[in-house]
Coordinates of C-alpha atoms and ligand atoms in Angstrom, one line a residue:
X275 CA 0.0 0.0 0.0
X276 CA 2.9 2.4 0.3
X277 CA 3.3 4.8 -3.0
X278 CA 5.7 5.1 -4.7
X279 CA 6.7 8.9 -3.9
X280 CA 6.7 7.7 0.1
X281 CA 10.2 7.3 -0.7
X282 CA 10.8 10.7 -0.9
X283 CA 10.2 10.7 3.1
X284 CA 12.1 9.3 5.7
X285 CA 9.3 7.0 6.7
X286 CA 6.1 5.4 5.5
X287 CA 4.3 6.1 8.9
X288 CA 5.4 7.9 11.4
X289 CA 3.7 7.8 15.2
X290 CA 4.1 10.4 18.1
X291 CA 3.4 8.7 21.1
X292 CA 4.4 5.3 22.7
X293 CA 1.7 4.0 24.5
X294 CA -0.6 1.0 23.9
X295 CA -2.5 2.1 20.6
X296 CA 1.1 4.1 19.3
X297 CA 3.0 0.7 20.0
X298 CA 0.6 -1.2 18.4
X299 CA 0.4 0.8 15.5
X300 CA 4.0 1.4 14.6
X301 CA 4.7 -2.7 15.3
X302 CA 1.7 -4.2 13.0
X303 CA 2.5 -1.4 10.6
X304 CA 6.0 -2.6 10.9
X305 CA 5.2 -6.1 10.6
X306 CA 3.2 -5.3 7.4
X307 CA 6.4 -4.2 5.5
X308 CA 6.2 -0.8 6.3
X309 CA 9.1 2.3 7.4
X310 CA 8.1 3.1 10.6
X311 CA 9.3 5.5 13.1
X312 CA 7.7 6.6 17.0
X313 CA 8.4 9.4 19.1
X314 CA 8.3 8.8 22.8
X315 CA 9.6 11.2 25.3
X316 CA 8.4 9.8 28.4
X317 CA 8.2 6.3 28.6
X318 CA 7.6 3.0 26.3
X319 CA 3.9 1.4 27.3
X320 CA 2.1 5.0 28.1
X321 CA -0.2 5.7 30.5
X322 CA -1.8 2.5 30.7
X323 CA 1.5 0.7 31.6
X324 CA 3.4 2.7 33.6
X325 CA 0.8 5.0 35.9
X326 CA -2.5 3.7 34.8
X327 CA -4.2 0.3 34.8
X328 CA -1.2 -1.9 35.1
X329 CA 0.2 -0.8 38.2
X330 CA -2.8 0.3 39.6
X331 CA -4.3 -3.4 39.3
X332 CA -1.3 -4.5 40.9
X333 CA -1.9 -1.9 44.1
X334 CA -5.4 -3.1 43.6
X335 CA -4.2 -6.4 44.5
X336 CA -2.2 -5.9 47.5
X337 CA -5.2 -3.7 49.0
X338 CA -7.5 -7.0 48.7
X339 CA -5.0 -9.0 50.4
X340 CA -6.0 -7.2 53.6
X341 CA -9.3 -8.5 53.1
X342 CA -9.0 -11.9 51.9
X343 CA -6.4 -12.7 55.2
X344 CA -8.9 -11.5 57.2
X345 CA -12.0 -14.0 55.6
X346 CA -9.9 -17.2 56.1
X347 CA -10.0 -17.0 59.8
X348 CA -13.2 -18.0 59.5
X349 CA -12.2 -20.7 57.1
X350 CA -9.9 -22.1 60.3
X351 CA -6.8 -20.2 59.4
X352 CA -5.1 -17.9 62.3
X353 CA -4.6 -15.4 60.1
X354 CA -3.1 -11.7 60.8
X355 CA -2.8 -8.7 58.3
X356 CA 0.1 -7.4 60.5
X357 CA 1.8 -4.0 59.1
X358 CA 1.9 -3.5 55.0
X359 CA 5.3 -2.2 53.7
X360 CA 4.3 0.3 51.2
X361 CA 8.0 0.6 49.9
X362 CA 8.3 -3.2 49.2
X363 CA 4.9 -3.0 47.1
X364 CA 6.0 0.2 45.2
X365 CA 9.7 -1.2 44.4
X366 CA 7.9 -4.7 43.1
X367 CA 5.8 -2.4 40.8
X368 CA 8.4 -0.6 39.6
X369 CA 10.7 -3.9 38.4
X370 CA 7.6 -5.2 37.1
X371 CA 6.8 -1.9 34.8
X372 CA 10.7 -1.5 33.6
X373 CA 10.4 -5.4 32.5
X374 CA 7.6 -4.2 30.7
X375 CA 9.1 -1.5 29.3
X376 CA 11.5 -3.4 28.0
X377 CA 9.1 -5.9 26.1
X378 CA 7.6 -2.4 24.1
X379 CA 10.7 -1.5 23.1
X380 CA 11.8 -5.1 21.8
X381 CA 8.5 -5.5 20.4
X382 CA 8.9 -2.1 18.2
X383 CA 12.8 -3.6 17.6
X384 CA 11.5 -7.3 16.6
X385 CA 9.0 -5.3 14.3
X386 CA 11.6 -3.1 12.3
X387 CA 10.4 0.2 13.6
X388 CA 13.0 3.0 14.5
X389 CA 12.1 4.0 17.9
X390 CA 13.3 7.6 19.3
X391 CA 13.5 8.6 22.8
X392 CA 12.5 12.2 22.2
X393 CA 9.6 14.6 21.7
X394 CA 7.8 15.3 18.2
X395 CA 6.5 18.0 17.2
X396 CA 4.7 19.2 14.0
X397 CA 6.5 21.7 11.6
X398 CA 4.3 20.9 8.4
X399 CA 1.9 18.0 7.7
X400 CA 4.4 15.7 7.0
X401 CA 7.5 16.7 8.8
X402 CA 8.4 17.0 12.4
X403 CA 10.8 18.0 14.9
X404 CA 12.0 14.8 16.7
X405 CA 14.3 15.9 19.3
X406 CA 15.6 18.8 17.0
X407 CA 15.9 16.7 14.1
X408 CA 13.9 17.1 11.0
X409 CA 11.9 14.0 10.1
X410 CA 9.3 13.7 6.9
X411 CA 6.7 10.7 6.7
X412 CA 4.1 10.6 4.2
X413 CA 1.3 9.7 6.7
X414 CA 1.8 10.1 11.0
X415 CA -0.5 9.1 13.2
X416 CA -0.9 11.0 16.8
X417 CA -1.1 8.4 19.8
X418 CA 0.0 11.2 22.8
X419 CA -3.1 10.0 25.2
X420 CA -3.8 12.4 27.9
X421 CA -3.2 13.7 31.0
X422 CA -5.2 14.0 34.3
X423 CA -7.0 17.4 35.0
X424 CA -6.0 19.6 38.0
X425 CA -8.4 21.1 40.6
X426 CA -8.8 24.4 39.3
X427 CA -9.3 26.0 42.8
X428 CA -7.4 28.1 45.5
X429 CA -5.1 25.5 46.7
X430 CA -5.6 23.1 44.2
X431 CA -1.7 22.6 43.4
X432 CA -1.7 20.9 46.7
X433 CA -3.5 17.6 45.9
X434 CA -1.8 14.6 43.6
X435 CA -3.0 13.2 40.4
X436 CA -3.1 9.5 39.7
X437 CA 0.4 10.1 37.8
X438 CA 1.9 10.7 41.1
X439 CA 0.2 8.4 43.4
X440 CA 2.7 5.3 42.2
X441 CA 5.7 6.8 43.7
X442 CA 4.3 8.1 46.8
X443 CA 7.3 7.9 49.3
X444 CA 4.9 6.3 52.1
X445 CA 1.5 5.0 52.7
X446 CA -1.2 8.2 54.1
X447 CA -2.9 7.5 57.0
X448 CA -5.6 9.9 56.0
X449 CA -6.6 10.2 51.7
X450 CA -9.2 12.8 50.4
X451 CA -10.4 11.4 47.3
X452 CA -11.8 14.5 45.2
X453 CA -13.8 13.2 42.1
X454 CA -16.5 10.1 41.6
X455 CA -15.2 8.5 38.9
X456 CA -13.1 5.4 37.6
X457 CA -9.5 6.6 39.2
X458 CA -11.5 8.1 42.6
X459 CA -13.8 5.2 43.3
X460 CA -10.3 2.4 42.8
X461 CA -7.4 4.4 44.6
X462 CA -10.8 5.3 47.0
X463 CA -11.1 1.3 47.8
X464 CA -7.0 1.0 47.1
X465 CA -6.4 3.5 50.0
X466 CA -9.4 1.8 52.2
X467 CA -7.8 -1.9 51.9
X468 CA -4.3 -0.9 52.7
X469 CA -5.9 0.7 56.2
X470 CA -6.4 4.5 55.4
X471 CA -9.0 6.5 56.5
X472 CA -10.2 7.5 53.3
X473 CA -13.0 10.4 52.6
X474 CA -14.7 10.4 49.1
X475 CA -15.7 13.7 47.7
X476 CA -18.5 14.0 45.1
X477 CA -20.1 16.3 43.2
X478 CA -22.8 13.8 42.2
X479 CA -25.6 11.7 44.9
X480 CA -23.8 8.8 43.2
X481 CA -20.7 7.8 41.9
X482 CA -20.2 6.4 38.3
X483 CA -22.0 8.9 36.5
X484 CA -23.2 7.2 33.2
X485 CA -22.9 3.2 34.9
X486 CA -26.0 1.7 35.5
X487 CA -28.1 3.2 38.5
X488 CA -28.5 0.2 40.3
X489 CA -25.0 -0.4 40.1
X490 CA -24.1 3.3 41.0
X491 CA -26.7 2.3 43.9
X492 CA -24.4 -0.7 44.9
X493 CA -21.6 0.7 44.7
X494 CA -22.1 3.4 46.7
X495 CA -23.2 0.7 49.9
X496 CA -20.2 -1.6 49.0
X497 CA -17.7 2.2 49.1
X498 CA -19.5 2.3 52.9
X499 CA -18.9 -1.1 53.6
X500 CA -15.1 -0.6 53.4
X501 CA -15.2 1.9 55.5
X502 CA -15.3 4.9 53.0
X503 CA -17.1 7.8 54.1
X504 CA -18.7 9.1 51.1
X505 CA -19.9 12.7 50.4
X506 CA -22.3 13.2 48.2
X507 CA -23.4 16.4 45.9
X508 CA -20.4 18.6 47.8
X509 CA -17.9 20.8 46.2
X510 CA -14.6 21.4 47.3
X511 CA -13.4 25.2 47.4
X512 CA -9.9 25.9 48.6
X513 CA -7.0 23.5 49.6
X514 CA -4.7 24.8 52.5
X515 CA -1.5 23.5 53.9
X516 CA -0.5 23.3 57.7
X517 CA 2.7 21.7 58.4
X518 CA 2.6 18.0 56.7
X519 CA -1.2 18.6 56.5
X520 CA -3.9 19.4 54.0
X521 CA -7.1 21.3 55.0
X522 CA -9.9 20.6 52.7
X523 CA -12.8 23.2 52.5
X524 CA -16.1 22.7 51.2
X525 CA -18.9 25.3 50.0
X526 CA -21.0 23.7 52.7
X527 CA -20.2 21.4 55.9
X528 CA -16.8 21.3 58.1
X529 CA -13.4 20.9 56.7
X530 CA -11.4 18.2 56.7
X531 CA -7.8 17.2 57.6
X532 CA -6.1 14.6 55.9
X533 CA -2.5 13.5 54.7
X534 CA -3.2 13.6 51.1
X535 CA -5.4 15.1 48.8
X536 CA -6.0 13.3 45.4
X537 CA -7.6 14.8 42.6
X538 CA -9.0 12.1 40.4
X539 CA -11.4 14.3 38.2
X540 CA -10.8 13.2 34.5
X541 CA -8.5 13.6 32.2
X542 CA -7.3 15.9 29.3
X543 CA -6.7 15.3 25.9
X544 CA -2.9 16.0 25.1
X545 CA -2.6 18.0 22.1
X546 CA -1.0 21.2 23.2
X547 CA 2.4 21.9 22.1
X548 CA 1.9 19.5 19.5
X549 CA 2.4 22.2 16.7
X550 CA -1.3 21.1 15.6
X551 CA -1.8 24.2 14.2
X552 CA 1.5 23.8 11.9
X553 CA 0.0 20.7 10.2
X554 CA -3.8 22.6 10.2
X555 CA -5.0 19.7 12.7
X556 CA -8.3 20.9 13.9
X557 CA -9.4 20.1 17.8
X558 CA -12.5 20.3 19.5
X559 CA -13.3 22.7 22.4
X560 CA -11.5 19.9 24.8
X561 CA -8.3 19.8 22.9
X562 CA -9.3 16.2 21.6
X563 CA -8.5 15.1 18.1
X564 CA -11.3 15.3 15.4
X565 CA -11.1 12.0 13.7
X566 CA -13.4 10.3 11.3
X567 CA -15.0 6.5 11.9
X568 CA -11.5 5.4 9.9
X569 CA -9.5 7.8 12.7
X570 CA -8.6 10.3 9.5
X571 CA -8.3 13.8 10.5
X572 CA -9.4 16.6 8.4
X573 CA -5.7 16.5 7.1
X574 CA -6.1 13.3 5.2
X575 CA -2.5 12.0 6.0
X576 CA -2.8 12.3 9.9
X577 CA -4.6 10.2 11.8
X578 CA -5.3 10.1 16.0
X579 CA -5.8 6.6 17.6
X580 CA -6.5 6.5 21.4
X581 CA -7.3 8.4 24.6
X582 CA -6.0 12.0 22.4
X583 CA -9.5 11.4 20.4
X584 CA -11.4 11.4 23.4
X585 CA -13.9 9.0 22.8
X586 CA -14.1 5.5 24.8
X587 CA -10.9 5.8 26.6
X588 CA -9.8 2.7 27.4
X589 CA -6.8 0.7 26.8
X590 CA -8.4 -2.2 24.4
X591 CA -9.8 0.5 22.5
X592 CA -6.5 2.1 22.0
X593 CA -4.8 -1.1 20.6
X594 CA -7.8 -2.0 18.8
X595 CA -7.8 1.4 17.0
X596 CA -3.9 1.0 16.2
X597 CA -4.5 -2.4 14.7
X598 CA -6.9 -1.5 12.3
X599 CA -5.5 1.3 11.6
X600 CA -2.5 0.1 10.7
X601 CA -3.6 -3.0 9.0
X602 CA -6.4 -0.8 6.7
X603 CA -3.2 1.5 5.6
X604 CA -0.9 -1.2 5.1
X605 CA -2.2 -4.5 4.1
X606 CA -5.9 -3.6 3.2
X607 CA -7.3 -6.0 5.8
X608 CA -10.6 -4.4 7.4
X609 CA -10.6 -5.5 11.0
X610 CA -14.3 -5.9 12.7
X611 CA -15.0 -4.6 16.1
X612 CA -17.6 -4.4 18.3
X613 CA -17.0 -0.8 19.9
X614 CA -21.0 -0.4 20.0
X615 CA -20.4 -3.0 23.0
X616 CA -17.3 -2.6 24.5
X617 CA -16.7 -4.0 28.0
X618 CA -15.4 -2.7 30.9
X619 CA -14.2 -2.8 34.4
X620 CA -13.8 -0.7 37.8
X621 CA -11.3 -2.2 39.6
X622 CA -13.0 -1.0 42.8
X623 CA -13.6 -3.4 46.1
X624 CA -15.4 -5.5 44.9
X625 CA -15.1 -5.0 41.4
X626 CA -17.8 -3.7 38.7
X627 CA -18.1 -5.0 35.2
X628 CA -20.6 -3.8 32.8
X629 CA -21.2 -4.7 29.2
X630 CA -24.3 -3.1 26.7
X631 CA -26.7 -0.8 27.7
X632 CA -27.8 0.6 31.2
X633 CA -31.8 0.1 31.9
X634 CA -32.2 3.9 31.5
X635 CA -30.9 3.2 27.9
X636 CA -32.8 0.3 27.3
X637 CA -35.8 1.8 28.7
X638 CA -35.2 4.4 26.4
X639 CA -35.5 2.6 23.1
X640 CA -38.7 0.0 24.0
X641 CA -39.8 -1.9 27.2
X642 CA -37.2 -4.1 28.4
X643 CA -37.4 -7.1 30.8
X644 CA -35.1 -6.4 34.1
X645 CA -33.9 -9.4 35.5
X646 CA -31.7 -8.7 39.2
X647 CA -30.5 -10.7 42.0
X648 CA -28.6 -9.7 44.9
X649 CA -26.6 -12.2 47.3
X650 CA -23.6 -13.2 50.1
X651 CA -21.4 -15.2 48.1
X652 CA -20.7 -18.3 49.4
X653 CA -16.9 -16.9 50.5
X654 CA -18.6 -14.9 52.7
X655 CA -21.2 -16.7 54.1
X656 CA -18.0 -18.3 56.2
X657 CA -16.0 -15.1 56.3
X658 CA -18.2 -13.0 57.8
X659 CA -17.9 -10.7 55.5
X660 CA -21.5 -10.6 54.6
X661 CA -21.5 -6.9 53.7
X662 CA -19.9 -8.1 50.9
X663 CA -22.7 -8.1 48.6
X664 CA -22.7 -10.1 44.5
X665 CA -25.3 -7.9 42.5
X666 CA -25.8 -8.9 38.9
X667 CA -28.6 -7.4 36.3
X668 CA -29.6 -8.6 33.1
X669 CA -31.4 -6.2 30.7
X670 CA -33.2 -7.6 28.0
X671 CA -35.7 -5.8 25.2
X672 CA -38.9 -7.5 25.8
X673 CA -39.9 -7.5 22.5
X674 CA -36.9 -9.5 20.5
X675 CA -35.7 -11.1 24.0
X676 CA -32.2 -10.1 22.9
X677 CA -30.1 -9.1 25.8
X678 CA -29.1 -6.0 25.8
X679 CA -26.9 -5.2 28.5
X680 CA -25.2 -7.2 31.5
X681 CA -23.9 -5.7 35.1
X682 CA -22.7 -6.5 38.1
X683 CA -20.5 -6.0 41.4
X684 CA -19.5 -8.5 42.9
X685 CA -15.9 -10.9 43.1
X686 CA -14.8 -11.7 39.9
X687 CA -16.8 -9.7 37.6
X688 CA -14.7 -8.4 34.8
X689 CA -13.5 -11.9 34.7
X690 CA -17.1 -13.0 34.1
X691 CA -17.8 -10.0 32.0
X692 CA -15.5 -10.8 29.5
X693 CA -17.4 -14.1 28.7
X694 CA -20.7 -12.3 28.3
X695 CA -19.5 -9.7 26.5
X696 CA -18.9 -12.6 23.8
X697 CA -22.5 -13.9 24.0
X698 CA -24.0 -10.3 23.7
X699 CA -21.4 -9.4 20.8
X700 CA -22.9 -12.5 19.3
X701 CA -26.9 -11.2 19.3
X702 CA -27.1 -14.1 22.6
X703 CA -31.1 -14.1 23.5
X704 CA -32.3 -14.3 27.2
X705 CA -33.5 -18.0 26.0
X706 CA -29.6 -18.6 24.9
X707 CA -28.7 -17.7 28.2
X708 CA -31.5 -19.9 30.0
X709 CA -30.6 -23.3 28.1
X710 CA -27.1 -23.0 28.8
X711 CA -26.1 -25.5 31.6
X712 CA -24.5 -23.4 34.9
X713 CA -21.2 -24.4 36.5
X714 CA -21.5 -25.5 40.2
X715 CA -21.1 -23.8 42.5
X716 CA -20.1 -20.4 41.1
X717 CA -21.6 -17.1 41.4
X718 CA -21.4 -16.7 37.7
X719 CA -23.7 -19.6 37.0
X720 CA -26.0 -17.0 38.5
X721 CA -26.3 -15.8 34.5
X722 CA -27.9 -18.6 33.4
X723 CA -30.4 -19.1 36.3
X724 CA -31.7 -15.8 36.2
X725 CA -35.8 -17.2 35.7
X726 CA -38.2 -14.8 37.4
X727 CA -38.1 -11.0 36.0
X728 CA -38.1 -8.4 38.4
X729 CA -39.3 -6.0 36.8
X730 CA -40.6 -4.3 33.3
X731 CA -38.0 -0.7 32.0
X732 CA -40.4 1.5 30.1
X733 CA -40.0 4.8 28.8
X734 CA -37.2 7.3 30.6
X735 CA -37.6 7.1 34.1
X736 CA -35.1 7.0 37.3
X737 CA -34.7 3.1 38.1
X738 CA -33.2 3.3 41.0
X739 CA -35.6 4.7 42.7
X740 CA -38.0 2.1 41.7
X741 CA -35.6 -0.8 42.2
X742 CA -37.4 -3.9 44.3
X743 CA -34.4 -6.2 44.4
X744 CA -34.9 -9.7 44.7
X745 CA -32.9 -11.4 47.3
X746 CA -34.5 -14.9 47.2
X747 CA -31.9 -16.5 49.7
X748 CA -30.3 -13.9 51.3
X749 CA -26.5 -16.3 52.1
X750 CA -24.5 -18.2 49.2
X751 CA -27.8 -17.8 46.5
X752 CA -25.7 -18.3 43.8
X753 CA -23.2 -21.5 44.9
X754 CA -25.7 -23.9 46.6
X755 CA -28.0 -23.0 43.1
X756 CA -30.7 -21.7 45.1
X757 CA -30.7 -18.3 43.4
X758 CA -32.7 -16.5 40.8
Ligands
LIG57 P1 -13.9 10.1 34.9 O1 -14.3 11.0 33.8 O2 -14.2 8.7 35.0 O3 -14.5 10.8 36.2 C1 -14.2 12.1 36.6 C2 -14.9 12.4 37.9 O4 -14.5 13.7 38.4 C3 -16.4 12.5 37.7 O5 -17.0 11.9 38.9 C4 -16.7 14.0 37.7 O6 -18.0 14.3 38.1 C5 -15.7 14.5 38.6 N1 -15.3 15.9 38.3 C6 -14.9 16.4 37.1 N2 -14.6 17.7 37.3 C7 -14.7 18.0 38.6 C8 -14.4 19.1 39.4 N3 -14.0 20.2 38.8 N4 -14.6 19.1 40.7 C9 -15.1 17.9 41.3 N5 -15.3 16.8 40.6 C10 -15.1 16.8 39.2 O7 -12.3 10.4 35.1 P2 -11.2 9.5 35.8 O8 -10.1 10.5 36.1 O9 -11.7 8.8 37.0 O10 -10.8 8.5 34.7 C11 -10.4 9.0 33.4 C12 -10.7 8.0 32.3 O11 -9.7 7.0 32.4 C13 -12.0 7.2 32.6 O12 -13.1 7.9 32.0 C14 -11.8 5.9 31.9 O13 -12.1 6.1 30.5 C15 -10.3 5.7 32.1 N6 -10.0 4.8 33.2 C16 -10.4 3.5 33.1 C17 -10.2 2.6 34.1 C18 -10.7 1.2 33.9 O14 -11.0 0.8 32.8 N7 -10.8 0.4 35.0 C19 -9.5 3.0 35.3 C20 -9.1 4.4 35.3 C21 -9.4 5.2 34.3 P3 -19.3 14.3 37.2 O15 -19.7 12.9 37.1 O16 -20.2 15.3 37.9 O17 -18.8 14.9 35.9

């Protein structure tokens, strides 16, 4: 696919940014016979790899530890947390990221690609400043991600963003989580297993904005559960400093002291000092990418994959968007995904998975049969731990009996969710589901056992407020088969 006058540029393709959907990019576009070059100035693997979801899944892990030492004392073991060392967890991390890092940049050498440890800029639509030197490609593609928003307040320099909070020198006793989002609701629970006292600051009645409301709903009991003292509908308005300490004002109600504050309210689009405007690169009013359904700017040779477009950030979506692209301008293969249904995870404690639409979206479109069920997994039926709620919700449209979404909180459920996500990407009716034979004893047989309906979505309404949740057996439903 490469004309012939590419040769009059250095390289074929050239991508700024080494994350997941840059890497994955410049290596398939590599692979397909292609001279590729990427820029990256910070480091190999992105966000996602070095202070996003790698990491923090590993912190993630050591927080449930806490929890899980604690539950097998009731399974006969004399068990005892004892003290965490947060400096042994952080240095583990950090060997695990570098041997990652290394396995991007072998992956980019295996491929052919010429990787550069330096900053790109544009100077014209096909050439940019890498490092001070002049490169020309005939098409690049923009991969830069973003970055995480700071609190725009008096004060607000004083709290962290998620890019800091993996090298934090020692554990806080005290965190004030600002935000209600992915990053606030995980480090929120993160903070809460590894034994701080941990305040979550919202400027919603519920956190997840956009999840499902009965899972919102959930979630917010589970966040209290752990310990997490939530505030809802509250706005933060200065950040002071005394000593060590952070004071943290509100519009309303008393202030609060803590050891850190974390600011975990979104994230930005990086595009500035790009030299955008050299290439005539248009952005939105959020500094995100234009791009077409084939990622095509409106300059025809640039392209943005990933978080800089600003449009279902997540990491498979990144990689996914790198693949095809680089396959469609290289091979002429046309890759098929199903980003109308992409799944995803909040690594919270326990975790959410969600897949499809909410019931406010279903309800939307036609009447939809709601099928719930709440239980104490069998874990916790011995723990103790019977806070510990397993909530699952099936959505289906009552007139085709296709499901239509899938969600849940509970142990396990992104693992689950992956698995759905399959049957659902595959048109799976709520009869599909019914004849499939469970595995026992497991929560997730819970899926296929789901008989009575609990209730009909019509027209746009507030759910939550409405919910009657079944809870037919209120300990280990979902093991002993009894549930549903
Ligand atoms: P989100 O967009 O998920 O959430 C931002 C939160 O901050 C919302 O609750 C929002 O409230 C609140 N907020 C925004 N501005 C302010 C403000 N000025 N003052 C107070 N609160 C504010 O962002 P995150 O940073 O949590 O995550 C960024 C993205 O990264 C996610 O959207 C997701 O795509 C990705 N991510 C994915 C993860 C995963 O897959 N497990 C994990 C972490 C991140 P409101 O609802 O009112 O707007």
């Amino acid at each position: 696919m490469t004309t012939s006058h590419a040769r009059s540029y250095d390289f074929d393709l050239f991508v700024i940014g080494g994350g997941s959907a840059g890497v994955r990019c410049a290596r398939i576009a590599a692979g397909h016979g292609a001279r590729v070059g990427v820029a990256e100035e910070r480091f190999w693997g992105g966000t996602c790899v070095n202070i996003g979801c790698v990491p923090k899944k590993l912190m993630v892990m050591a927080a449930d530890y806490r929890g899980m030492i604690e539950d097998s004392r009731g399974f006969g073991w004399d068990a005892h947390t004892g003290a965490h060392d947060w400096p042994k967890l952080i240095a583990a991390k950090d060997a695990e990221i570098a041997r990652l890092n290394t396995i991007y940049v072998n992956l980019l050498d295996s491929a052919g690609a010429t990787a550069f440890e330096a900053r790109a800029t544009f100077l014209d639509a096909h050439t940019l400043d890498v490092g001070g030197k002049r490169v020309t490609a005939e098409r690049i593609v923009v991969a830069t991600g973003g970055h995480p928003s700071r609190l725009d307040i008096p004060g607000g320099e004083h709290a962290i963003i998620s890019d800091q909070v993996f090298y934090l020198p020692e554990m806080p006793r005290r965190v004030v989580m600002v935000g209600g989002g992915y990053v606030a609701v995980e480090f929120a629970c993160m903070f809460a297993g590894l034994g701080a006292e941990v305040d979550l600051v919202m400027r919603q009645d519920l956190p997840l904005r956009g999840f499902d409301e009965d899972l919102r709903t959930e979630l917010a009991e589970a966040l209290a559960a752990n310990g997490i003292r939530i505030h809802r509908t509250r706005a933060v308005l200065r950040i002071e400093t005394d000593g060590a300490e952070k004071i943290v004002h509100f519009k309303d109600g008393a202030p609060i002291t803590t050891d850190l504050v974390f600011s975990a309210i979104g994230r930005t689009p990086l595009t500035e000092s790009l030299g955008l405007e050299a290439a005539g690169v248009v952005t939105d009013g959020f500094g995100a990418i234009r791009v077409d359904i084939g990622n095509a700017t409106n300059v025809p040779t640039i392209f943005a994959i990933g978080d800089v477009t600003n449009r279902i950030n997540l990491t498979p979506v990144a990689t996914a968007e790198g693949h095809t692209l680089a396959d469609r301008l290289f091979a002429d293969v046309a890759r098929d995904w199903a980003l109308d249904r992409v799944a995803s995870a909040v690594f919270s404690s326990p975790p959410i998975a969600t897949v499809g639409l909410t019931e406010a979206e279903a309800a939307a479109r036609g009447p939809a049969d709601v099928y719930c069920i709440r239980f104490t997994p069998m874990r916790h039926v011995l723990s103790g731990r019977r806070s510990r709620k397993t909530f699952m919700k099936l959505i289906v449209d009552q007139r085709s009996q296709r499901v239509l979404g899938a969600h849940m909180i509970g142990e396990d459920a992104p693992e689950m969710m992956q698995g759905i996500s399959i049957a659902l990407n595959c048109g799976a009716t709520k009869h599909d589901f019914d004849r499939t034979v469970g595995i026992h004893p497991t929560s997730a047989e819970e899926w296929v056992t789901l008989r009575t309906r609990t209730r009909v979505a019509e027209g746009p309404r507030s759910p939550a407020a409405e919910t009657q949740l079944v809870d037919p057996v209120e300990i280990g439903a979902a093991e002993m088969g009894v549930g549903g």
